[in-house]
DNA sequence: GATGAATGAGTCTTCATTCAT
DNA sequence: AATGAATGAAGACTCATTCAT
């Protein structure tokens, strides 16, 4: 076959990546064998290896591509022009996550768990993933700054700490979903509100 | 050779488990080879296999034993006799986690990530782990009930949702620590307070 | 596309052969991949395969072409019209070898080693190479005959044995160069002279 | 199985090495597959790999062990107490080689060719083999020194050159045997004598 | 005629588990 | 009871060759 078009090449790469993501999601990074991905992609071993030189490359690509898509999904929420107030922000964060998670029949929540695990022992994965997660927390910190600037939260609040707290909430939402099953974004946020506003005790007139 | 005493047997079992936990923490569940554990335990392959018939058994035991210890560490916080208010409760939850994590030179935060990942693909692990995590969330729900009963939180609050929210906070704290490094329990809780009580700016009379 | 001219075809063939020789020299016959040769030749896989149907053909061609050139280089030394005496003959043989070895940036000494090795296991290569080496030894034997006929060496000498001895000297010169590095042709021959005429110490009248 | 005795371990190692030598001799270093060696050794893959961690290790061991044996076989010829005169020395060198070559049904002449080839491209092999060959040539140089000291060869002779010449003769003898088949040590040496002593022309009274 | 992407059998090596001693 | 050598079925990856375009 003569030179393949760039478009077609990108397409094929995506097919392989999709196969990899599906396999990784279902069976984890290590238990997934190259052969599983190869068979699911419908290509030959050689073809797959011409796009991704090693299994590790495929793992990294599957993990980062999933995260990249997440970044895009989150983008509107970080728009300085329309900063949401805390409770709505957290609600949108988790609701977006819930929607994003289901794409293409692959549950990215499960992939995330595999990524968090692999990150603990694989230098290359860790560096890349940390950069992405750091960026995400940074974006949240930006939002916190705006809250403080506009008096939505206390002037004494430490942006970094607020970002960290919200980030925990998001990561925890993902983890709890993966471990115990669906968590409702709306109820999650409402519970936060209830925890937040205890002063209104209905029993006290 | 003389029969080994039950005490000695339990002791040996613990040595193997400790070796397994250390290996799993450092290199993940799959990349850890039986030989790594065998060598670290200082026993022979045959000896190790006489305590744990397969690697999977060892994985399950390492994971559940880590969690069991966590349950013990958390116990005082769930004591109905001394129910802490929300912010202090969350602070103690994460602070306890922080202390517990470092035990015996094994970082249980990392083990948790491996467990969450493995849980996604291994039936046996999932069932056991879910039971444990479910129990934990249930305990938190008990605390929420008491808060509501004593008017610390709104009577309209849904205990399950509050428990779920706090559980996310805890899991997220663990995840964020594993992914991006240390998160300070006190600052984490303080940020929650700031997020919670924003409108009342103490500087504006 | 227009039919390619015979001349251009021969030219292309030589380009491929040169690439093959260079690769084989540097990395041996087996460790050299078709892709190495293809890339170095600057042609496409299909193009290379239209000139040489299999890697084995390429190996055979690279080996025989190297030897053929050697035969041409040696030709003048076998000219019955100007038969050199033994010592000068051996000197010229090795000196010619030394000059020939360096051609086109390819060290044929190294290729020779690869050829000698491959010859031990590859029928086709063996047959062809043996014919060439046999021919070479035969030429030397012709020289030996002339030496005997003209009284330069003993009438009792067995031409075949003399040829064999000189052939060993030549092969050994090549091997030693390849294994331990440069061997000086002149000193090599002088040492033969010293070994040959020891008893007559010129300093003792 | 409990700890194997050192003796038995050495024995097994030798079995594997013998299998490797046999395979390498017959089919070369690269065309010999680990599976060939494994099957011929009668052991399992795992067992073989517990003695030699990689194929390269096996190659190096097969090559060096062959050479080591050769060193032992040559030892008596280098004994300063009984230094042979040049012609006899060369005869003994090649005759020893001839005898040594056939040991255990493995033709070390062929292995030598494979070693000379591999040496050209494999750093590790080259270093080890060069050391061995250098040592051998050094021993020959020692003999040359003694010849010169005792007036057997000219006082002007350069020991290194003489050693180099004889070394070529030996390597050439091996190469010629491998390439064209048996070369008779006695006739080889006699031819050297005839080349050496041309002055005695029987036709001139 | 030319291209170079695709094929897939074949390679080396690993590692959970067993069992003879 | 304990040992640790042996097993052998995978698994990741390669590469000579083909053939659709």
JSON list of C-alpha atoms in Angstrom, two decimals, chain A residues 27, chain B residues 56 59 117-127:
[
{"chain": "A", "resi": 27, "resn": "UNK", "atom": "CA", "xyz": [-9.40, -5.51, 32.63]},
{"chain": "B", "resi": 56, "resn": "UNK", "atom": "CA", "xyz": [-4.59, -13.70, 44.47]},
{"chain": "B", "resi": 59, "resn": "UNK", "atom": "CA", "xyz": [-3.42, -9.76, 47.20]},
{"chain": "B", "resi": 117, "resn": "UNK", "atom": "CA", "xyz": [-7.74, -0.33, 40.47]},
{"chain": "B", "resi": 118, "resn": "UNK", "atom": "CA", "xyz": [-7.75, -4.07, 41.07]},
{"chain": "B", "resi": 119, "resn": "UNK", "atom": "CA", "xyz": [-11.27, -3.88, 42.43]},
{"chain": "B", "resi": 120, "resn": "UNK", "atom": "CA", "xyz": [-12.46, -2.84, 38.98]},
{"chain": "B", "resi": 121, "resn": "UNK", "atom": "CA", "xyz": [-11.55, -6.16, 37.41]},
{"chain": "B", "resi": 122, "resn": "UNK", "atom": "CA", "xyz": [-11.32, -8.78, 40.12]},
{"chain": "B", "resi": 123, "resn": "UNK", "atom": "CA", "xyz": [-14.65, -10.11, 41.33]},
{"chain": "B", "resi": 124, "resn": "UNK", "atom": "CA", "xyz": [-13.33, -11.47, 44.58]},
{"chain": "B", "resi": 125, "resn": "UNK", "atom": "CA", "xyz": [-11.48, -8.33, 45.51]},
{"chain": "B", "resi": 126, "resn": "UNK", "atom": "CA", "xyz": [-14.42, -6.17, 44.55]},
{"chain": "B", "resi": 127, "resn": "UNK", "atom": "CA", "xyz": [-16.90, -7.98, 46.74]}
]
